[in-house]
Tab-separated table of C-alpha atoms in Angstrom:
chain	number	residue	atom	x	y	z
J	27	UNK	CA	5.407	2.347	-20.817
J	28	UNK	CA	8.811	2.228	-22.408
J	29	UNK	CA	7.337	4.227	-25.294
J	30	UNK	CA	6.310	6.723	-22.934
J	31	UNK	CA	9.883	6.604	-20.812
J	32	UNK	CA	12.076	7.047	-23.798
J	33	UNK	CA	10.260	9.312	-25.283
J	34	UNK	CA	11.915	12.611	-26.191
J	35	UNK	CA	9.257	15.531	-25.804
J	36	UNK	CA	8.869	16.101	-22.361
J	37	UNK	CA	5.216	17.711	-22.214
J	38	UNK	CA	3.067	15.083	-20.393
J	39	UNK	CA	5.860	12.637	-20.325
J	40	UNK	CA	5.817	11.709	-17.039
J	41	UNK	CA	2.352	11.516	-16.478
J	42	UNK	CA	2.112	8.840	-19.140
J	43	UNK	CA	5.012	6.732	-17.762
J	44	UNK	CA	3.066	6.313	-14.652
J	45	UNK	CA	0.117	6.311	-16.358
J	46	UNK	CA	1.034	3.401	-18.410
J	47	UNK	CA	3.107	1.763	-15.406
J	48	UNK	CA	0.272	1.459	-13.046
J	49	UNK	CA	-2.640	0.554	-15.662
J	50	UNK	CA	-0.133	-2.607	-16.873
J	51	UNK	CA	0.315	-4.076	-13.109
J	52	UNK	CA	-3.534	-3.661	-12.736
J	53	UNK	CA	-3.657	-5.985	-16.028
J	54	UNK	CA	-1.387	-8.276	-14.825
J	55	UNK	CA	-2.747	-8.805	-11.146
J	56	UNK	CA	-6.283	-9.439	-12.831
J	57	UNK	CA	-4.610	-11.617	-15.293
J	58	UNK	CA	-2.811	-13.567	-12.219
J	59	UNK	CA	-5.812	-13.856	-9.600
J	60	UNK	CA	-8.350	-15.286	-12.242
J	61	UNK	CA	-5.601	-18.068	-13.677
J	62	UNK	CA	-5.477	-18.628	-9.706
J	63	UNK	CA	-9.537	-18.767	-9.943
J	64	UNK	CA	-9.951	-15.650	-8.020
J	65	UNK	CA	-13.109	-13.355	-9.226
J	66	UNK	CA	-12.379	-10.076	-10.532
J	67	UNK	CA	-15.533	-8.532	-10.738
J	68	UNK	CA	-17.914	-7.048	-8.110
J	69	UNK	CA	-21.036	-8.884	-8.198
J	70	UNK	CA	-22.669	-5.957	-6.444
J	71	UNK	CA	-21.253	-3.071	-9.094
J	72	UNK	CA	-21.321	-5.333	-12.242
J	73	UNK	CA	-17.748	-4.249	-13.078
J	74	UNK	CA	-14.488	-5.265	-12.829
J	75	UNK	CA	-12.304	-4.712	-9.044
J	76	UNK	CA	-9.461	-1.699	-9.186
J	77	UNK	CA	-6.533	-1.369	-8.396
J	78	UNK	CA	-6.273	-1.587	-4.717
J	79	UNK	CA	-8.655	-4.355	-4.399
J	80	UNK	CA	-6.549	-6.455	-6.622
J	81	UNK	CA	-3.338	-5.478	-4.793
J	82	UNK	CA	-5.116	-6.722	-1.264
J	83	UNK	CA	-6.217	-9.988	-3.195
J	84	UNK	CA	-3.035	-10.425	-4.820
J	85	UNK	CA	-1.761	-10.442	-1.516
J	86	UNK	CA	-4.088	-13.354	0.093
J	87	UNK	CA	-3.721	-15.512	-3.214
J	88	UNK	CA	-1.639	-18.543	-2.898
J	89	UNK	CA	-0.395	-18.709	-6.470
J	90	UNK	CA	0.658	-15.117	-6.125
J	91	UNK	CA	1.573	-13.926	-2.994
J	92	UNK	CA	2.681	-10.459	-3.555
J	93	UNK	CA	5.030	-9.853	-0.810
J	94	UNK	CA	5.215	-6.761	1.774
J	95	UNK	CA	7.956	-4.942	-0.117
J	96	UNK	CA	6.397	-6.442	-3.483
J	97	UNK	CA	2.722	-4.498	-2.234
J	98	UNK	CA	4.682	-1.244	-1.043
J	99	UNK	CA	6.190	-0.838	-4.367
J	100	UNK	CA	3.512	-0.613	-6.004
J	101	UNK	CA	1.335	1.330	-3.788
J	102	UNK	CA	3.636	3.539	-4.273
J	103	UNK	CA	3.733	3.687	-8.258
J	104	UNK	CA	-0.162	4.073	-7.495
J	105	UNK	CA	-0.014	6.998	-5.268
J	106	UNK	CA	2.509	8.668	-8.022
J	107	UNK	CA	-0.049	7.905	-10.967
J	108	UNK	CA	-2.736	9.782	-8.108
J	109	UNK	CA	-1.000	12.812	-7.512
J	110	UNK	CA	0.673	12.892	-11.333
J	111	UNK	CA	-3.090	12.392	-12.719
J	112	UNK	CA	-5.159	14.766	-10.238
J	113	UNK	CA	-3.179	17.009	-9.129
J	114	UNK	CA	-0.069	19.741	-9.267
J	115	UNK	CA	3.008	17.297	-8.939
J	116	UNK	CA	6.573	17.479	-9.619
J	117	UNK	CA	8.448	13.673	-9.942
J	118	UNK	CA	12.229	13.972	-10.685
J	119	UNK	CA	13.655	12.285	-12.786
J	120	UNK	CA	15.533	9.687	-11.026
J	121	UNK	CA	12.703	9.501	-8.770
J	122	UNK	CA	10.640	8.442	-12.221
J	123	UNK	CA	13.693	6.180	-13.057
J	124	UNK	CA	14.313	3.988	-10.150
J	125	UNK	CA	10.397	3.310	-10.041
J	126	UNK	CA	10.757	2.658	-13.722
J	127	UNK	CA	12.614	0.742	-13.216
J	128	UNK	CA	12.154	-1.187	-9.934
J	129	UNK	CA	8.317	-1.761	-11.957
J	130	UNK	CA	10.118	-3.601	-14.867
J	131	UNK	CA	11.884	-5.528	-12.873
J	132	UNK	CA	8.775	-6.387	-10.610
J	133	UNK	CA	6.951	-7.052	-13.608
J	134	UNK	CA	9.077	-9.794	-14.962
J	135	UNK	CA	9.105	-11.005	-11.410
J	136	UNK	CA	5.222	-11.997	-11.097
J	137	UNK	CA	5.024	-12.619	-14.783
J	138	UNK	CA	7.868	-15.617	-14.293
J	139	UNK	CA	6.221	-16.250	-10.976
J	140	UNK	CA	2.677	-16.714	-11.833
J	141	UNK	CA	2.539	-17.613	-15.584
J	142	UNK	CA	6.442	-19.257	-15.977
J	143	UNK	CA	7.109	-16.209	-18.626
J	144	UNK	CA	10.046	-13.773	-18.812
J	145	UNK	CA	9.022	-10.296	-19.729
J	146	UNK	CA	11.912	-9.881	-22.217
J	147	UNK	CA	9.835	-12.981	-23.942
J	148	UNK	CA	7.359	-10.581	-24.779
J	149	UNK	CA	9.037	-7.228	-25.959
J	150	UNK	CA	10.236	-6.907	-29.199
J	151	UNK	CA	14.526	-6.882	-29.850
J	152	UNK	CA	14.425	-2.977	-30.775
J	153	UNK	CA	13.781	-2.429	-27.298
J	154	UNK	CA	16.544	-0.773	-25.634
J	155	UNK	CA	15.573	0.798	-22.515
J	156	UNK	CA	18.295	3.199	-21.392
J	157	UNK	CA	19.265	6.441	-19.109
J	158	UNK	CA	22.072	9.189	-19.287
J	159	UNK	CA	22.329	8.892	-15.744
J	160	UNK	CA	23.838	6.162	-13.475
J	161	UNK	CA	21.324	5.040	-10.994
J	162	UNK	CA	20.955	6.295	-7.040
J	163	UNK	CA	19.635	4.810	-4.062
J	164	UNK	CA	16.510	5.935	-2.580
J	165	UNK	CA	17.341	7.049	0.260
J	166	UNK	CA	19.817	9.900	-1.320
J	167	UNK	CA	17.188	10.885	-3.997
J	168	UNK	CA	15.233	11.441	-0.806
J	169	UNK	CA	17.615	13.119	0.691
J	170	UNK	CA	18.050	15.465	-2.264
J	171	UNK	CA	14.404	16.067	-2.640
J	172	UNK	CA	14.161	17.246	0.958
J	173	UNK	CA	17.136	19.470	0.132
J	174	UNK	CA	15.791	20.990	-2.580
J	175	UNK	CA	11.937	21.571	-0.976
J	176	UNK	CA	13.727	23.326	2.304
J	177	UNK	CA	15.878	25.781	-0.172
J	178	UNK	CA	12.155	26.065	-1.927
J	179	UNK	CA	10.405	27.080	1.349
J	180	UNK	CA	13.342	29.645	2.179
J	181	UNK	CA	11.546	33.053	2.717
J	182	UNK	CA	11.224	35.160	-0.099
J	183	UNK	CA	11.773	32.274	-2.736
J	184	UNK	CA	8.329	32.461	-3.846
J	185	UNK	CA	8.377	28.933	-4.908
J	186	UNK	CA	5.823	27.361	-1.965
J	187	UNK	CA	3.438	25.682	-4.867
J	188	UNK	CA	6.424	24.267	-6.462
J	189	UNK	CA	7.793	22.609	-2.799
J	190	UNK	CA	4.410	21.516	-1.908
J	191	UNK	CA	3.957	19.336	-5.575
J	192	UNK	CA	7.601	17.978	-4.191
J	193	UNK	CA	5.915	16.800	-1.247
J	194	UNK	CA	3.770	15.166	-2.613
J	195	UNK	CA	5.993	12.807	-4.191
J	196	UNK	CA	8.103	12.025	-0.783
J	197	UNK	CA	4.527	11.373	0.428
J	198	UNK	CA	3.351	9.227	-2.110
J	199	UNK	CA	6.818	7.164	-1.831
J	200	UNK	CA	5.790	6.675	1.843
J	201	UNK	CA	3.435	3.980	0.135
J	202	UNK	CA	6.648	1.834	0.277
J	203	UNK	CA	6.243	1.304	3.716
J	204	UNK	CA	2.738	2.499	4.822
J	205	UNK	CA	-0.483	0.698	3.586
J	206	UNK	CA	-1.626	4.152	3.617
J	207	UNK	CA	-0.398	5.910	0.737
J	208	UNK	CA	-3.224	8.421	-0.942
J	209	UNK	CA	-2.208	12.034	0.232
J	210	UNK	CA	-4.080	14.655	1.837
J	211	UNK	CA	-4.057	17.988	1.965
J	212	UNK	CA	-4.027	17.980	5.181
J	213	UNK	CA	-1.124	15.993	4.589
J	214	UNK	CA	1.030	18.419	2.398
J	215	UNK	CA	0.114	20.989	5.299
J	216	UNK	CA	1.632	18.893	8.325
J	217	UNK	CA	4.524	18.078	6.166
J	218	UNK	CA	5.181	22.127	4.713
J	219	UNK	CA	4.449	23.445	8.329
J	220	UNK	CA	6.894	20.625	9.665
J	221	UNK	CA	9.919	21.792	7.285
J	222	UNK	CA	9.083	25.507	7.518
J	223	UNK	CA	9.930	24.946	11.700
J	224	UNK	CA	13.171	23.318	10.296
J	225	UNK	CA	12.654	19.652	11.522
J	226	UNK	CA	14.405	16.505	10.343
J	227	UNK	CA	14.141	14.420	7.492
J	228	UNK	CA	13.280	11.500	9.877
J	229	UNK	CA	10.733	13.502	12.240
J	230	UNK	CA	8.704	14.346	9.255
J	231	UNK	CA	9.029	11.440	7.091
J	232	UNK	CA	9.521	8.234	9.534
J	233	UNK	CA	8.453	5.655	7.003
J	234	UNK	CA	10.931	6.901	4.255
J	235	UNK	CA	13.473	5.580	7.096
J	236	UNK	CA	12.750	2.290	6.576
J	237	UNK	CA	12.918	1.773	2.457
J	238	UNK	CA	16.043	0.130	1.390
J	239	UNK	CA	16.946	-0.012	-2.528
J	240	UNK	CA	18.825	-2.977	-3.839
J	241	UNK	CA	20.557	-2.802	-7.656
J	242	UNK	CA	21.985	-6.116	-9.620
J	243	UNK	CA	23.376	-6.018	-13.177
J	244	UNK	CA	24.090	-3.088	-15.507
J	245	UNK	CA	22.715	-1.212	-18.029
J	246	UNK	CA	19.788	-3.477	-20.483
J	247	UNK	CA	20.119	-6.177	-17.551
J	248	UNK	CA	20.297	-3.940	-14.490
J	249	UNK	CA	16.981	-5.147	-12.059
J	250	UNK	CA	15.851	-2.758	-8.961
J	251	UNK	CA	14.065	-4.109	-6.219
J	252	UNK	CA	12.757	-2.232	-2.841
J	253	UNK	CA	12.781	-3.372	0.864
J	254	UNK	CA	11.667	-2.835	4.330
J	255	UNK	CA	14.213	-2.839	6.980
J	256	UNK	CA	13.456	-2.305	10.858
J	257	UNK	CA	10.688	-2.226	12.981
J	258	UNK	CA	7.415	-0.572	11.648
J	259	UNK	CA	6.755	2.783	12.334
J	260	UNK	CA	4.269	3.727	14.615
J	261	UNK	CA	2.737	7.295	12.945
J	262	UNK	CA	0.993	8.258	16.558
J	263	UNK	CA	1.293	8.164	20.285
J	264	UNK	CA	1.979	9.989	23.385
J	265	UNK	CA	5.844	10.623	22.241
J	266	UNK	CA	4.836	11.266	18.558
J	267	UNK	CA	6.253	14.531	16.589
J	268	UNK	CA	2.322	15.963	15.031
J	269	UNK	CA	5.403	16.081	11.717
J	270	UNK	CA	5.207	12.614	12.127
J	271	UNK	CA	1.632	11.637	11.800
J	272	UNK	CA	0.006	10.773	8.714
J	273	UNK	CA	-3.898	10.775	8.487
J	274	UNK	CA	-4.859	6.867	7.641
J	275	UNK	CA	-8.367	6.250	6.327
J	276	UNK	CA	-9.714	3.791	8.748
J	277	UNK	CA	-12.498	2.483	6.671
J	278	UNK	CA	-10.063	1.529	4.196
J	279	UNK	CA	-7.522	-0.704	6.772
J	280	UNK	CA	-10.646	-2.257	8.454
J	281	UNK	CA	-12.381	-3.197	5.552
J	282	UNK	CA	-13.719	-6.555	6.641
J	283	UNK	CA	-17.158	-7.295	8.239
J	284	UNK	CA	-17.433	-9.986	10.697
J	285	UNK	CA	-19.899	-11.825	8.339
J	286	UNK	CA	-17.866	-11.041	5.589
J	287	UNK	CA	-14.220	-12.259	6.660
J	288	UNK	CA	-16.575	-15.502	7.967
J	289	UNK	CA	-17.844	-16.182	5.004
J	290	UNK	CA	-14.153	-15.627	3.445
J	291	UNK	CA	-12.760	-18.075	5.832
J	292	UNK	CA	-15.455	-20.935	5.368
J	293	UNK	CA	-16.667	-20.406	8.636
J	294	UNK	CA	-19.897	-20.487	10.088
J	295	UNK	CA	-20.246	-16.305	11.875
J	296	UNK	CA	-20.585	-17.930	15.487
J	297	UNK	CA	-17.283	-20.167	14.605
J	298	UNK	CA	-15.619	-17.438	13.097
J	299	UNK	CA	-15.934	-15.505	16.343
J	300	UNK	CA	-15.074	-18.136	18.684
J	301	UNK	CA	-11.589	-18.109	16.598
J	302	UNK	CA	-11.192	-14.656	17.054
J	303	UNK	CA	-11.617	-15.177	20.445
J	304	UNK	CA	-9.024	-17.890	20.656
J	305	UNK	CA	-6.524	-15.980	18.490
J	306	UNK	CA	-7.244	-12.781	21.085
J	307	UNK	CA	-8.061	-10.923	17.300
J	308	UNK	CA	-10.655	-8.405	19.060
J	309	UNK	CA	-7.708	-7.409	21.298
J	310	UNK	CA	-5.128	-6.308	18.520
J	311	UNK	CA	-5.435	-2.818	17.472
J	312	UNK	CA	-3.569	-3.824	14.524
J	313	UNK	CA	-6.813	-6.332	13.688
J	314	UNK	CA	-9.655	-4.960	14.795
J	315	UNK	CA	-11.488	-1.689	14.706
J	316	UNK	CA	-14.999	-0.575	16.184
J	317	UNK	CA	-16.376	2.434	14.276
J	318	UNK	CA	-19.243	3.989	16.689
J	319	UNK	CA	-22.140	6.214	14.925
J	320	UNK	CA	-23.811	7.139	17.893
J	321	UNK	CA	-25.221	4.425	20.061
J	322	UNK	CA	-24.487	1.861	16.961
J	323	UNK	CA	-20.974	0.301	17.350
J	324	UNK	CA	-19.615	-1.472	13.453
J	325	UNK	CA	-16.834	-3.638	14.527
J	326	UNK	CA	-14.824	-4.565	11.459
J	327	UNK	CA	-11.394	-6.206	10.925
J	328	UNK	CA	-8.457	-6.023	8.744
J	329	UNK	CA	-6.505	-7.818	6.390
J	330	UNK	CA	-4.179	-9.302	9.344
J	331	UNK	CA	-7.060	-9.977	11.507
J	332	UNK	CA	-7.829	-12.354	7.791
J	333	UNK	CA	-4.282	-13.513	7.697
J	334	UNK	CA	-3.713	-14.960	11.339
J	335	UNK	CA	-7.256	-16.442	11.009
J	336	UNK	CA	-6.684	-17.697	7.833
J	337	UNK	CA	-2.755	-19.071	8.822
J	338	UNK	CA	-4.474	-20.880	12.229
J	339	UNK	CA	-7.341	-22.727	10.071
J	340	UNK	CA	-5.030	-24.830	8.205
J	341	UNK	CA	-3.951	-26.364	11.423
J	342	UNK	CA	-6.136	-26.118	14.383
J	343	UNK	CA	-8.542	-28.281	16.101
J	344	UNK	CA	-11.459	-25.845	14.697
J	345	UNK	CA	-13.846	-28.308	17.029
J	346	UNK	CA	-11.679	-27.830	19.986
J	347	UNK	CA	-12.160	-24.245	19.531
J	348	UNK	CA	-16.071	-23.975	19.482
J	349	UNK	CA	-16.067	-25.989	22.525
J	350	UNK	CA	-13.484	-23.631	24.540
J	351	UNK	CA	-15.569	-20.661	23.070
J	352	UNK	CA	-18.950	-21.968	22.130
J	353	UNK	CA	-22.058	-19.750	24.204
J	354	UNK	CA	-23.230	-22.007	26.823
J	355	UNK	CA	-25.587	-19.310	28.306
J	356	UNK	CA	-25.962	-15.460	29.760
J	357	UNK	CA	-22.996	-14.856	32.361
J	358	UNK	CA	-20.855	-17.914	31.074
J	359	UNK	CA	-18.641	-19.109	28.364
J	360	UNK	CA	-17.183	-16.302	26.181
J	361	UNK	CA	-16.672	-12.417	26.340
J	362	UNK	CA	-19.466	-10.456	24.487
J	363	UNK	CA	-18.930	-10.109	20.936
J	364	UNK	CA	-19.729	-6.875	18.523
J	365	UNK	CA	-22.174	-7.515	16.100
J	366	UNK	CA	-22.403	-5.478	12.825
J	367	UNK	CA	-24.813	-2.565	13.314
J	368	UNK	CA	-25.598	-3.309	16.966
J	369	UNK	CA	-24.540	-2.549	20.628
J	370	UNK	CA	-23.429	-5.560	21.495
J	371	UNK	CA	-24.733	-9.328	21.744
């Protein structure tokens, strides 16, 4: 990757950075969940996990634990590589730069965190990463990519293809703070159509409110490191701006089965359940999902829904719980519970 980043011929440059950037943080989470004895191959497949799958592991592991700002970043570096990779995308270069950047840094983060080893430990001394250019905050390269895709969109610029691969990039960025972060068409429509009626930086882009950038050091020592600040944002509701909402793949949020996150959890399916029922897990929209395909309902559940349950193990009265929400019979003891691929048991 720093090959790539200092390199001087600009044709493909970028795409190779992020190329290279993603493809080494895939190494190293597969590198950190099997020294943490986590599998890293799909029986099922007979190959090795990707990239998101190690980023939701990576997450659950204890001698990892990527954290929430830790995840968005590089969700974000992943939906760049997407876009950069498969489609007509436009990254500026301090947009490249402070990801760059913020990955390095990252990098030597988990490295010293999982393994005990610095990154500089493993780069040869003629490495001397550097930029003409001081670095900016997020939040006004944001602001000057917005800028630059409403001048873009002005009528009679004839620049529309260029302003739609820029917003792109503010999409993929949204990964930051959005466990959502592949972008749709669909996507680049609400977003052009939003900007074209003149709306807000914040009406169209809500999650890009919330990404803080924090900078220590200078030049070969400077580190970069992205936050969250505020509330979450909610993408849809009554008072929602359609600007504002972002098309989430369900399927990919609710990814658990009921047997599955069971099985996960060490639990027996009927124990599992009686949890969820103590933990009110079937109630949170945030947790739990029920996909219906006609008269079959497919409940599934999330990685919070995995999370709580998996937080409330290590310290509950697990026995207590089956007796409070044990069956004891048709018309008593528990609510009804969804079962995979049926109506209801």
């Amino acid at each position: 990757m720093t090959s790539a980043f200092n390199a001087v011929d600009e044709e493909g440059r970028t795409s190779s950075v992020l190329l290279s950037l993603q493809h080494s943080f895939e190494m190293l989470l597969k590198a950190a969940l099997v020294h943490n004895n986590v599998p890293v191959f799909d029986k099922n497949l007979g190959r090795s996990i990707g990239f998101e799958k190690c980023l939701q592991l990576a997450r659950q592991a204890p001698g990892v634990k990527i954290t929430d700002a830790e995840s968005g970043a590089l969700r974000a570096i992943d939906a760049l590589r997407d876009d950069e990779q498969h489609w007509f995308n436009a990254v500026s270069e301090p947009i490249l730069f402070i990801h760059a950047r913020a990955g390095v840094t990252l990098f030597d983060d988990l490295s010293n965190r999982v393994f005990g080893e610095r990154l500089a430990d493993s780069l040869p001394l003629r490495v001397l990463p550097i930029s003409t250019a001081p670095p900016m905050g997020l939040d006004i390269l944001i602001d000057q990519e917005f800028s630059q895709i409403q001048q873009l969109l002005q009528p009679g610029r004839r620049a529309r293809n260029e302003a739609r691969a820029r917003i792109r990039t503010l999409l993929a960025i949204e990964g930051h703070a959005s466990e959502e972060s592949l972008v749709s068409e669909r996507d680049v429509d609400r977003v052009e159509k939003g900007m074209v009626e003149g709306k807000s930086r914040s009406a169209i882009f809500p999650a890009l409110e919330q990404i803080s950038t924090e900078f220590s050091g200078e030049g070969p020592t400077l580190t970069v490191r992205f936050d969250k600040k505020g509330p979450p944002v909610k993408f849809a509701g009554e008072d929602s701006d359609a600007a504002a909402i972002r098309e989430i793949d369900l399927q990919k949020k609710f990814h658990w089965s009921a047997t599955n996150l069971a099985a996960k959890l060490n639990l027996s399916l009927p124990k599992s359940i009686a949890l969820r029922q103590h933990l009110g897990i079937d109630t949170d929209p945030k947790c739990y999902y029920v996909f219906e395909m006609g008269s079959q309902k497919h409940p599934r559940l999330s990685d919070d829904a995995l999370k709580r349950m998996r937080e409330s193990v290590k310290s509950i009265d697990m026995d207590a719980v089956w007796e409070a929400h044990k069956p004891v019979g048709k018309g008593k003891g528990p609510r009804p519970c969804f079962v995979e691929g049926s109506a209801q048991s």
